[in-house]
Short mmCIF file of C-alpha atoms in Angstrom, two decimals:
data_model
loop_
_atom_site.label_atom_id
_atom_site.label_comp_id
_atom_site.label_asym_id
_atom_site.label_seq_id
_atom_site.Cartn_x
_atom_site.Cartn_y
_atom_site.Cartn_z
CA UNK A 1041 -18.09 -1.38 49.76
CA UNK A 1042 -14.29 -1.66 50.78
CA UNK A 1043 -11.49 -2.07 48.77
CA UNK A 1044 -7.55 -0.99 49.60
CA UNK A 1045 -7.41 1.71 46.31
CA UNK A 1046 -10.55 3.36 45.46
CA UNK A 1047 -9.85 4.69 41.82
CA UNK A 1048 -11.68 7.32 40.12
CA UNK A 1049 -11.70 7.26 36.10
CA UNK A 1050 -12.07 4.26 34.27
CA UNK A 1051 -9.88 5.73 31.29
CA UNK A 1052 -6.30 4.42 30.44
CA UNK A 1053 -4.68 5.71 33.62
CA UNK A 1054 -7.48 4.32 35.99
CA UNK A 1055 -8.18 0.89 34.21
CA UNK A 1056 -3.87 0.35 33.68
CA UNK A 1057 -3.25 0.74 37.52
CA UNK A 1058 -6.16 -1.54 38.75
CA UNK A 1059 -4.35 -3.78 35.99
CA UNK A 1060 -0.81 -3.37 37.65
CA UNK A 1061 -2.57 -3.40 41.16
CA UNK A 1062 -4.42 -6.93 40.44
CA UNK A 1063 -1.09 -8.69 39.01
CA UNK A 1064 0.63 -7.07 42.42
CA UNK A 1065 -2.18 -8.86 44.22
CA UNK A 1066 -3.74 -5.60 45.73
CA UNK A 1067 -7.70 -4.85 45.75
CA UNK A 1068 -9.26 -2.17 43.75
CA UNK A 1069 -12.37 -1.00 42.68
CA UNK A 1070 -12.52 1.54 39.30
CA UNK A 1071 -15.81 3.82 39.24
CA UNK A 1072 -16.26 5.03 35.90
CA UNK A 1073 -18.89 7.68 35.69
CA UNK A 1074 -19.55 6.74 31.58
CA UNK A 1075 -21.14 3.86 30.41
CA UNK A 1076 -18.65 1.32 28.66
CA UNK A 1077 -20.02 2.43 25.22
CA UNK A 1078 -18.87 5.59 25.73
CA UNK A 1079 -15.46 5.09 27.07
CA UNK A 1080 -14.53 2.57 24.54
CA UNK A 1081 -15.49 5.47 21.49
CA UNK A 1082 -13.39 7.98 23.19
CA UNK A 1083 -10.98 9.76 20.29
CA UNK A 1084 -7.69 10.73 22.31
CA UNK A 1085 -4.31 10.50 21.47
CA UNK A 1086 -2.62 7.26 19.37
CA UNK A 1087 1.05 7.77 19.81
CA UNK A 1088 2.70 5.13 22.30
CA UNK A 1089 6.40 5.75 23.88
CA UNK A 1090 8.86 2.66 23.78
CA UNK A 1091 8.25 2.67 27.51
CA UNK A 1092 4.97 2.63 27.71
CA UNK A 1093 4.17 -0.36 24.82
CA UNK A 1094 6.72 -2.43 26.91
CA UNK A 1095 4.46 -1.93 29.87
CA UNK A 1096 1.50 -2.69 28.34
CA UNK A 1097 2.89 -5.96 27.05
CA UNK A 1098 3.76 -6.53 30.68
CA UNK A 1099 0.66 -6.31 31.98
CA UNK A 1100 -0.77 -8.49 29.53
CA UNK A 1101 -2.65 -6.20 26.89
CA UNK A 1102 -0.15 -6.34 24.74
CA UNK A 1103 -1.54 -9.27 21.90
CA UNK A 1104 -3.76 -6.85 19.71
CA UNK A 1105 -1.03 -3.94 20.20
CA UNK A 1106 1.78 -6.16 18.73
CA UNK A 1107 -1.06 -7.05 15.87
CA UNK A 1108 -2.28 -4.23 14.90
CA UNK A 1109 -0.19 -1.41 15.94
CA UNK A 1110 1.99 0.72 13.38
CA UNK A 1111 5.65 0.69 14.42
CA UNK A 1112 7.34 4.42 13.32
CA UNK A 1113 10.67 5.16 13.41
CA UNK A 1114 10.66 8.42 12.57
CA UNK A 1115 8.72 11.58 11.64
CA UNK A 1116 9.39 14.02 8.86
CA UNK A 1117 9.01 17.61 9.60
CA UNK A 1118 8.30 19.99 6.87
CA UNK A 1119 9.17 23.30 6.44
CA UNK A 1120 9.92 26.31 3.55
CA UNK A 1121 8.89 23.97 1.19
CA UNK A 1122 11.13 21.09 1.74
CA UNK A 1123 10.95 17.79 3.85
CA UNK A 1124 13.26 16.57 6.87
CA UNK A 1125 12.87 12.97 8.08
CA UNK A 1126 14.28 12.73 11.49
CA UNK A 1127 15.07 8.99 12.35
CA UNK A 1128 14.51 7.94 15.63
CA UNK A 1129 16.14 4.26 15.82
CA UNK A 1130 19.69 5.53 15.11
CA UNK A 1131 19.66 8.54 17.97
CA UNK A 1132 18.18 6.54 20.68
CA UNK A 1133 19.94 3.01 20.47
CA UNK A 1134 16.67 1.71 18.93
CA UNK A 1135 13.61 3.00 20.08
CA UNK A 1136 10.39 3.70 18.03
CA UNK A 1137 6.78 4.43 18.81
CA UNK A 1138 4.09 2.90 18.01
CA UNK A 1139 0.90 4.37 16.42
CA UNK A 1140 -2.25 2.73 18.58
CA UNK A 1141 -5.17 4.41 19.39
CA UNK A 1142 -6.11 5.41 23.07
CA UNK A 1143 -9.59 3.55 22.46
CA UNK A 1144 -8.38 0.28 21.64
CA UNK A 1145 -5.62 0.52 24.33
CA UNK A 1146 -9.14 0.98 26.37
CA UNK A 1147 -10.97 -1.67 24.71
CA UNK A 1148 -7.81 -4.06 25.87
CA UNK A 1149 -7.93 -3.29 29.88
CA UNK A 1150 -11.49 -3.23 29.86
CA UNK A 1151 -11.32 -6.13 28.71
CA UNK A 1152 -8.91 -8.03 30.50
CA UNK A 1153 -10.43 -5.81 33.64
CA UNK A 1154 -13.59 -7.52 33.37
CA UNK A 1155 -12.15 -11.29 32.41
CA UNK A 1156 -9.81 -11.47 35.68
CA UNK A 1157 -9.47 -8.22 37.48
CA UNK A 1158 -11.40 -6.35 40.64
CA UNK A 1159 -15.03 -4.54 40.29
CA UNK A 1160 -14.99 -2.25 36.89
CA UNK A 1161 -18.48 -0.16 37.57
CA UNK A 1162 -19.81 2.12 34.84
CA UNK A 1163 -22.48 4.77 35.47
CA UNK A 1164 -20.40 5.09 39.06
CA UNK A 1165 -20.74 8.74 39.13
CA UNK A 1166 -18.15 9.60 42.29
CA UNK A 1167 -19.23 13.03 43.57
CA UNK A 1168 -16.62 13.72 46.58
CA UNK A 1169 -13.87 12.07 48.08
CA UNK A 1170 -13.89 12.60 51.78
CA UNK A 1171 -11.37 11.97 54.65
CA UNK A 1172 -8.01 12.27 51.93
CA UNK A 1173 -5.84 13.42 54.79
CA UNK A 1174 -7.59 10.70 57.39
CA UNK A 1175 -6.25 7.26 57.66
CA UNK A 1176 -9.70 5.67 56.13
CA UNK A 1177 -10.68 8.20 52.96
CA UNK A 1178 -13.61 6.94 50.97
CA UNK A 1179 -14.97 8.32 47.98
CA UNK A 1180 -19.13 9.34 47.20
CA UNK A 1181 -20.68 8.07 44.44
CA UNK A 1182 -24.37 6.92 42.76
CA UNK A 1183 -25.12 3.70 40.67
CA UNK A 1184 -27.91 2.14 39.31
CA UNK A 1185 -29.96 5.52 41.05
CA UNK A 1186 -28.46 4.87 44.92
CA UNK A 1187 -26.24 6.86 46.48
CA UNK A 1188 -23.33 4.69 48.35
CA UNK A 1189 -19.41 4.86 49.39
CA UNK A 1190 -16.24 3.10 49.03
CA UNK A 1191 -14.21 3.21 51.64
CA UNK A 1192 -10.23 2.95 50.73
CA UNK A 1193 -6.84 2.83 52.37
CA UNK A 1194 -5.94 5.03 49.57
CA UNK A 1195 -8.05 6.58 46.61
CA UNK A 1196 -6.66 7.43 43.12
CA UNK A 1197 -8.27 10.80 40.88
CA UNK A 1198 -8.13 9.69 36.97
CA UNK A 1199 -11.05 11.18 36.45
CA UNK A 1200 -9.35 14.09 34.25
CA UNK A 1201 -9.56 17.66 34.24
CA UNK A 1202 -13.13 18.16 35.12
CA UNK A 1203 -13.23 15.54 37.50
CA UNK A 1204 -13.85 15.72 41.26
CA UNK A 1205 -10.70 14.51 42.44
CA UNK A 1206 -8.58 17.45 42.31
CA UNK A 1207 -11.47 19.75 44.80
CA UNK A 1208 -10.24 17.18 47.89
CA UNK A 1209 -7.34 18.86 47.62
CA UNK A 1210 -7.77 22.01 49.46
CA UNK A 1211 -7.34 25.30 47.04
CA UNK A 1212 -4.84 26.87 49.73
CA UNK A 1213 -2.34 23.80 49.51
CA UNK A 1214 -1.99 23.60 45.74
CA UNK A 1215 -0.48 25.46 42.95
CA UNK A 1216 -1.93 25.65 38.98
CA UNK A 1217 0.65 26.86 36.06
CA UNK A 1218 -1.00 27.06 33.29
CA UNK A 1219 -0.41 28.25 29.19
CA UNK A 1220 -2.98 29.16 26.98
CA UNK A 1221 -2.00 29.41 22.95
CA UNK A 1222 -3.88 31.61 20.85
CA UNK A 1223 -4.69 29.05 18.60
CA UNK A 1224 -6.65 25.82 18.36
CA UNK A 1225 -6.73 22.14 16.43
CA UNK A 1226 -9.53 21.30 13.72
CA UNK A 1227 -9.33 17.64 13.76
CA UNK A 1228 -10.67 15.34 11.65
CA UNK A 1229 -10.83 11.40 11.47
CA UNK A 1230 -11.72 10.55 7.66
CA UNK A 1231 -11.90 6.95 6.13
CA UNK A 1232 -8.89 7.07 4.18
CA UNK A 1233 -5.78 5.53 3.85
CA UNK A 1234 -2.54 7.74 4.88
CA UNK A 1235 -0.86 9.15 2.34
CA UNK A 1236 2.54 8.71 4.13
CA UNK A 1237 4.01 6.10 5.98
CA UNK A 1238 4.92 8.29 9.15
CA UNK A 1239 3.68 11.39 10.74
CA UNK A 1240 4.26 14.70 9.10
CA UNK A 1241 4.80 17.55 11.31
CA UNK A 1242 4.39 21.12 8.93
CA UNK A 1243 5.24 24.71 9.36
CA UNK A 1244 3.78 27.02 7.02
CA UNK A 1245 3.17 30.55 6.54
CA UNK A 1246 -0.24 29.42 6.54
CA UNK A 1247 -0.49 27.68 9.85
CA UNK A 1248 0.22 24.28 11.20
CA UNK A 1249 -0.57 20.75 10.01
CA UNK A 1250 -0.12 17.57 10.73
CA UNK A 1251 -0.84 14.16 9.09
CA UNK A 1252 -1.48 11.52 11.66
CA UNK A 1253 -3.45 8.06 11.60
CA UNK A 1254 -5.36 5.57 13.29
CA UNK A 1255 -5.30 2.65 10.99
CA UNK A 1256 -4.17 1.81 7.30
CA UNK A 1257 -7.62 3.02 6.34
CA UNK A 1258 -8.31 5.96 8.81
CA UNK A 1259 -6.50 8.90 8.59
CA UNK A 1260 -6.12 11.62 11.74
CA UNK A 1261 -5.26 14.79 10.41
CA UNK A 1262 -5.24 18.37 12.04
CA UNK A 1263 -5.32 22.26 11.05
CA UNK A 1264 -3.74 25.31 13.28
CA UNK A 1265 -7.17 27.69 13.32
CA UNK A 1266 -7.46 30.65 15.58
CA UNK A 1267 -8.99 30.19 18.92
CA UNK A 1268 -13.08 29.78 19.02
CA UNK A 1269 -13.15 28.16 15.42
CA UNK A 1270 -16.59 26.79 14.57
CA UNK A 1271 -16.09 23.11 13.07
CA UNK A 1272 -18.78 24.03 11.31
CA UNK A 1273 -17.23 26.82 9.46
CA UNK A 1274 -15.16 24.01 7.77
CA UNK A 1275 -16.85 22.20 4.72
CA UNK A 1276 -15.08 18.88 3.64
CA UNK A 1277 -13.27 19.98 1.09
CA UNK A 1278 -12.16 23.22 2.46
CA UNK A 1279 -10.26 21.29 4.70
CA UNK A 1280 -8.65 19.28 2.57
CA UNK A 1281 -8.17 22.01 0.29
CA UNK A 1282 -6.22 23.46 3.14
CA UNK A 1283 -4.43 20.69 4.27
CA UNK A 1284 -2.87 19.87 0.74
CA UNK A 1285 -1.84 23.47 0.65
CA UNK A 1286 -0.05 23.19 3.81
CA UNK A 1287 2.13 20.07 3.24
CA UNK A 1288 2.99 21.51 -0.42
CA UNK A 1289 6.56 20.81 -1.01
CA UNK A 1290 8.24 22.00 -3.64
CA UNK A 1291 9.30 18.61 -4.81
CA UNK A 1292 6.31 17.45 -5.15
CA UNK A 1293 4.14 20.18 -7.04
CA UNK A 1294 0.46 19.38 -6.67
CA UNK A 1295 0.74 16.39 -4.61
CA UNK A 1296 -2.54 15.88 -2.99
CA UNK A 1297 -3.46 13.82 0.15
CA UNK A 1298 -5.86 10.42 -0.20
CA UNK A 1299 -9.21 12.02 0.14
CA UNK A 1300 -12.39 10.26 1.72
CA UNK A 1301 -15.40 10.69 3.92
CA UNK A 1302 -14.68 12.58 6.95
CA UNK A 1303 -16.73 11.04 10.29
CA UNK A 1304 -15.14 12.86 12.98
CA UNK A 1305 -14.75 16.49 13.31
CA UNK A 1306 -14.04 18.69 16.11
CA UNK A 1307 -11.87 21.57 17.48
CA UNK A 1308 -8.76 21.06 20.23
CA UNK A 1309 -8.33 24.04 22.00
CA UNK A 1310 -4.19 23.90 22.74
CA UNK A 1311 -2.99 24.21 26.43
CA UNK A 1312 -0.68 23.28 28.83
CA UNK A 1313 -1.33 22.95 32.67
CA UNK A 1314 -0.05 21.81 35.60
CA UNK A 1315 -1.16 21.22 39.07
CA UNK A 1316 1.27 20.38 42.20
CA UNK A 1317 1.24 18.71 44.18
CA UNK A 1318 0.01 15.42 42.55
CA UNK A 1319 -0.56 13.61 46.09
CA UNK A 1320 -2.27 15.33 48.99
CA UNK A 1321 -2.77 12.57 52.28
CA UNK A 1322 -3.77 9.35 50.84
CA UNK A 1323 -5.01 10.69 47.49
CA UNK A 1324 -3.20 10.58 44.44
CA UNK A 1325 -4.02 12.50 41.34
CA UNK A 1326 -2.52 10.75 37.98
CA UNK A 1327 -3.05 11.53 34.29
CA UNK A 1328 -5.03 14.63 32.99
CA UNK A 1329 -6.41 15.06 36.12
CA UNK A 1330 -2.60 16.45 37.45
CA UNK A 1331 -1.72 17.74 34.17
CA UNK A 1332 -2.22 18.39 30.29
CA UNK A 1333 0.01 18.89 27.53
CA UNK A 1334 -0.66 20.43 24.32
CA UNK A 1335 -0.91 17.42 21.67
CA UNK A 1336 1.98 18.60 19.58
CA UNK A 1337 4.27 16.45 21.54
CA UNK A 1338 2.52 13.12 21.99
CA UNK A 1339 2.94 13.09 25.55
CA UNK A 1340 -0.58 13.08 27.26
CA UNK A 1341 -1.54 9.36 27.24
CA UNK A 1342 1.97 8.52 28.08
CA UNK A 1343 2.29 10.47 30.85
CA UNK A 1344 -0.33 9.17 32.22
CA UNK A 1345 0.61 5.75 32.19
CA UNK A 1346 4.19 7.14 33.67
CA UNK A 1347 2.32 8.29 36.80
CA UNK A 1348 0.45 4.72 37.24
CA UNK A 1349 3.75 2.47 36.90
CA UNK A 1350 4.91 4.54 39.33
CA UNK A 1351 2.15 5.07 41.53
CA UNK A 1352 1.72 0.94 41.29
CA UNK A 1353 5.13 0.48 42.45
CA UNK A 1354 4.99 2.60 45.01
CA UNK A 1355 1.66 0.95 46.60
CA UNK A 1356 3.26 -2.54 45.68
CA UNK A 1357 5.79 -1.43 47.96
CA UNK A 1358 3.64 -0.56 50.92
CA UNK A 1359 1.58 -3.45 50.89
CA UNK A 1360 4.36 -5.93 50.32
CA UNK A 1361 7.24 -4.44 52.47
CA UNK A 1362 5.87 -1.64 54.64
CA UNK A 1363 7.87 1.13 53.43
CA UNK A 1364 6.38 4.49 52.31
CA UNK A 1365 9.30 5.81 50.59
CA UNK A 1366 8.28 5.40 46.99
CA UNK A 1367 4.36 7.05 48.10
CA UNK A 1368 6.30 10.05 49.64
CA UNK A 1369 8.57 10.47 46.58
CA UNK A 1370 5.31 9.89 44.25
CA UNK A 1371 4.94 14.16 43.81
CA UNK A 1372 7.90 14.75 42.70
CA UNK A 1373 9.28 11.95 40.71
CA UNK A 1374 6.31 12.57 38.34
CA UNK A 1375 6.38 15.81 38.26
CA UNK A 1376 9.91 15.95 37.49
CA UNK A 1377 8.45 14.10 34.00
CA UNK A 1378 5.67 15.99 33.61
CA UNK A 1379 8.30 19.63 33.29
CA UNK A 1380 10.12 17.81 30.98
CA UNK A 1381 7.32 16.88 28.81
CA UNK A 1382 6.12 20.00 28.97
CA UNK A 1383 8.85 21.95 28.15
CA UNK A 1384 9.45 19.47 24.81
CA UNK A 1385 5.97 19.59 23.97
CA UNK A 1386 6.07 23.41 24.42
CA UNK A 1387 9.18 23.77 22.10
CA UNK A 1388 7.56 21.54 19.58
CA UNK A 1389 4.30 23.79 19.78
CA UNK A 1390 6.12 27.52 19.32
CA UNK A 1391 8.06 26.04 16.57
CA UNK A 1392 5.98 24.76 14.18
CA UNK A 1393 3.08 27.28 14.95
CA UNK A 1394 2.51 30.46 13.39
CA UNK A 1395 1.29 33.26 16.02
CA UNK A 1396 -1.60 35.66 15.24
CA UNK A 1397 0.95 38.50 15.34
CA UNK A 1398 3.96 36.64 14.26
CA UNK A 1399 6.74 39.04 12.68
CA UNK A 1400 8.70 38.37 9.61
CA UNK A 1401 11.31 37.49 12.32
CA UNK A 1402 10.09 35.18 14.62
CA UNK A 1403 9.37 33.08 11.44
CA UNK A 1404 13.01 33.41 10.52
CA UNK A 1405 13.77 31.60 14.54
CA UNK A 1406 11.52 29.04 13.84
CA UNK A 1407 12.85 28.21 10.29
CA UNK A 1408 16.44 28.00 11.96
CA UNK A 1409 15.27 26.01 14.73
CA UNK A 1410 14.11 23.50 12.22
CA UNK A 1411 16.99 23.88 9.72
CA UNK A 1412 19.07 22.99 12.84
CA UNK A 1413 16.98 19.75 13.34
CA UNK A 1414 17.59 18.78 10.14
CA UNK A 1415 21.01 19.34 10.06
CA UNK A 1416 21.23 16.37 12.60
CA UNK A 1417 23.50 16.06 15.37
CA UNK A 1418 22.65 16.89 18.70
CA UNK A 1419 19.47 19.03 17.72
CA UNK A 1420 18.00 15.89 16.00
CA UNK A 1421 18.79 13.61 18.76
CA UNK A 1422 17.86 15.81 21.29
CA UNK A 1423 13.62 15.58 19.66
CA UNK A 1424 14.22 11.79 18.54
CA UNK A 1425 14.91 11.11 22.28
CA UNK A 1426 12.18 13.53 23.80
CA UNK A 1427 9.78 11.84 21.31
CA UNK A 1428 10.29 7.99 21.95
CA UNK A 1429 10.37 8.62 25.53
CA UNK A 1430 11.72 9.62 28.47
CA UNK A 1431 13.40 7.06 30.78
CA UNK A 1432 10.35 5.56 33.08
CA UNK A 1433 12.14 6.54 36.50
CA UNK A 1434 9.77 5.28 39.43
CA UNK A 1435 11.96 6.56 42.41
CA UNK A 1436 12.87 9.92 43.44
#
């Protein structure tokens, strides 16, 4: 088979960019290794940018967003006991987020993928791209039990962090940074209504929480728990137990979160890596399979769908106008957004975390970190603008 942009991954990243490809008029073919089942039952992250709603409405999955998605303007941190809302509308001139899970973004491009777009194949397991620094790559994979190619002008890895992608890359020509925390996520999804209107972000001398949600009847809620947790370890009830003990404010004595069956439970190991460069010949790595962020700052799915717009662009260029300026500059004007979300989501992980060895001290910088938040001004802006988004720059 022949297409001009082989892509690997048929998550978000992989199944927006054949998306912006096909309304560009360029050819692509998405191998998904999964079967659709699977992909569309995927738990990941449900927090869109400003930018990145606006670009799904542009590309035409934006109907069941609008919907059925949960505009936020704000989040309320809490801390010693006492509750902060920071307000995100009247530090950014406007912009929100909106609370959408990653599976029925999915669900959507799948969707319209298979109603007007190029060849979606599941059970495409690729196993090697070859040729990345030749003029004619193509990319190994097997379906339906026969081995076969797809030969590309360029090939795409959003295939994630265990993906094949990445290993055409040669080891000697890129670099990996990488962060480990010492401490995890238990989440759990739990069929219950949220028992506040926005997401609560809490430090406690107990450990993190945080009160999410997918729907007005699911609820997505997480525990700080030392690293190599057992799920299992965690009955029901002690984590809600837990949880309630965590967002305690002293306002609200006794206060108790809407409880109800829990059907999803699991433990997040937190991380942040980063690998560079993000284009090697004609390959281009986007999404996870460049870089992860710990989930603290909302940033994974959306920087993922920063790399496609830009990577879309810059191939829109190419084939319309010849010009490989915005494919040279493709490195480094995403990684110049992937630092950035790194360092916020990095500053909104040490903060609100407690360390296994945290001193009496280090609690004290992280309580005047937040009291400074809350205080407003330029500390408040600063995490209202880092949260909605940062400006969707697609040129160098």
């Amino acid at each position: 088979m022949r297409t001009s942009v082989g892509i690997v991954g048929g998550g978000p990243a992989g199944l927006l960019l054949a998306r912006l490809l096909h309304r560009a008029g360029i050819d692509s073919v998405v191998l998904e290794s999964r079967d659709r089942s699977y992909v569309e039952r995927r738990q990941r992250a449900g927090i869109l940018e400003q930018a990145t709603a606006d670009v799904l409405r542009e590309a035409g999955a934006g109907a069941r967003l609008d919907r059925e998605g949960m505009v936020h303007d704000g989040i309320e941190l809490r801390f010693d006991g006492r509750a902060h809302r920071v307000d995100f509308p009247s530090h950014t001139d406007g912009r929100r987020v909106v609370v959408y899970a990653q599976t029925e973004v999915v669900k959507d491009l799948i969707a319209l993928q298979l109603a007007d777009g190029g060849p979606l194949l599941f059970g495409a397991e690729a196993r090697a791209v070859e040729g990345a620094d030749s003029a004619r790559p193509l990319v190994r994979y097997t379906h339906e039990g026969r081995e076969r190619t797809l030969a590309c002008d360029y090939v795409v890895g959003c295939d994630g962090f265990h993906g094949i992608a990445r290993e055409a890359v040669p080891e000697a020509l890129r670099t990996t940074y990488e962060r480990t925390y010492p401490y995890s996520w238990l989440g759990i999804l739990a069929e219950a209504p949220p028992a506040y209107d926005e997401l609560i972000y809490a430090h406690s001398p107990r450990g993190f929480a945080l009160a999410s949600m997918r729907s007005p009847t699911v609820s997505r809620l997480y525990l700080q728990v030392p690293n190599g947790t057992d799920a299992a370890d965690w009955p029901d009830g002690r984590i809600w137990d837990e949880l309630d003990a965590r967002f305690a404010l002293r306002a609200e004595p006794g206060r108790r979160l809407v409880r109800g069956p829990v059907t999803q439970k699991s433990v997040l190991p937190m991380r942040g890596w980063v690998t560079e460069p993000m284009r090697h010949g004609r390959l281009f790595l986007a999404g996870d399979a460049a870089h992860i962020v710990p989930p603290t700052g909302a940033k994974g799915l959306n920087l993922a769908v920063a790399d496609v717009v830009v990577l879309a662009r810059a191939l829109e260029q190419w084939y319309a106008h010849g010009s490989p300026a915005a494919l040279d500059a493709y490195s480094g004007t995403c990684l110049r957004r992937v630092w950035r979300a790194q360092h916020f989501a990095d500053s909104m992980t040490t903060t609100l975390h407690t360390e296994p060895d945290q001193t009496p001290f280090e609690t004290r910088l992280q309580l005047a970190r937040l009291d400074r938040i809350a205080s407003g001004g330029h500390a408040a802006a600063e995490l209202a603008a880092d949260y909605t988004g940062f400006p969707l720059t697609t040129t160098g």
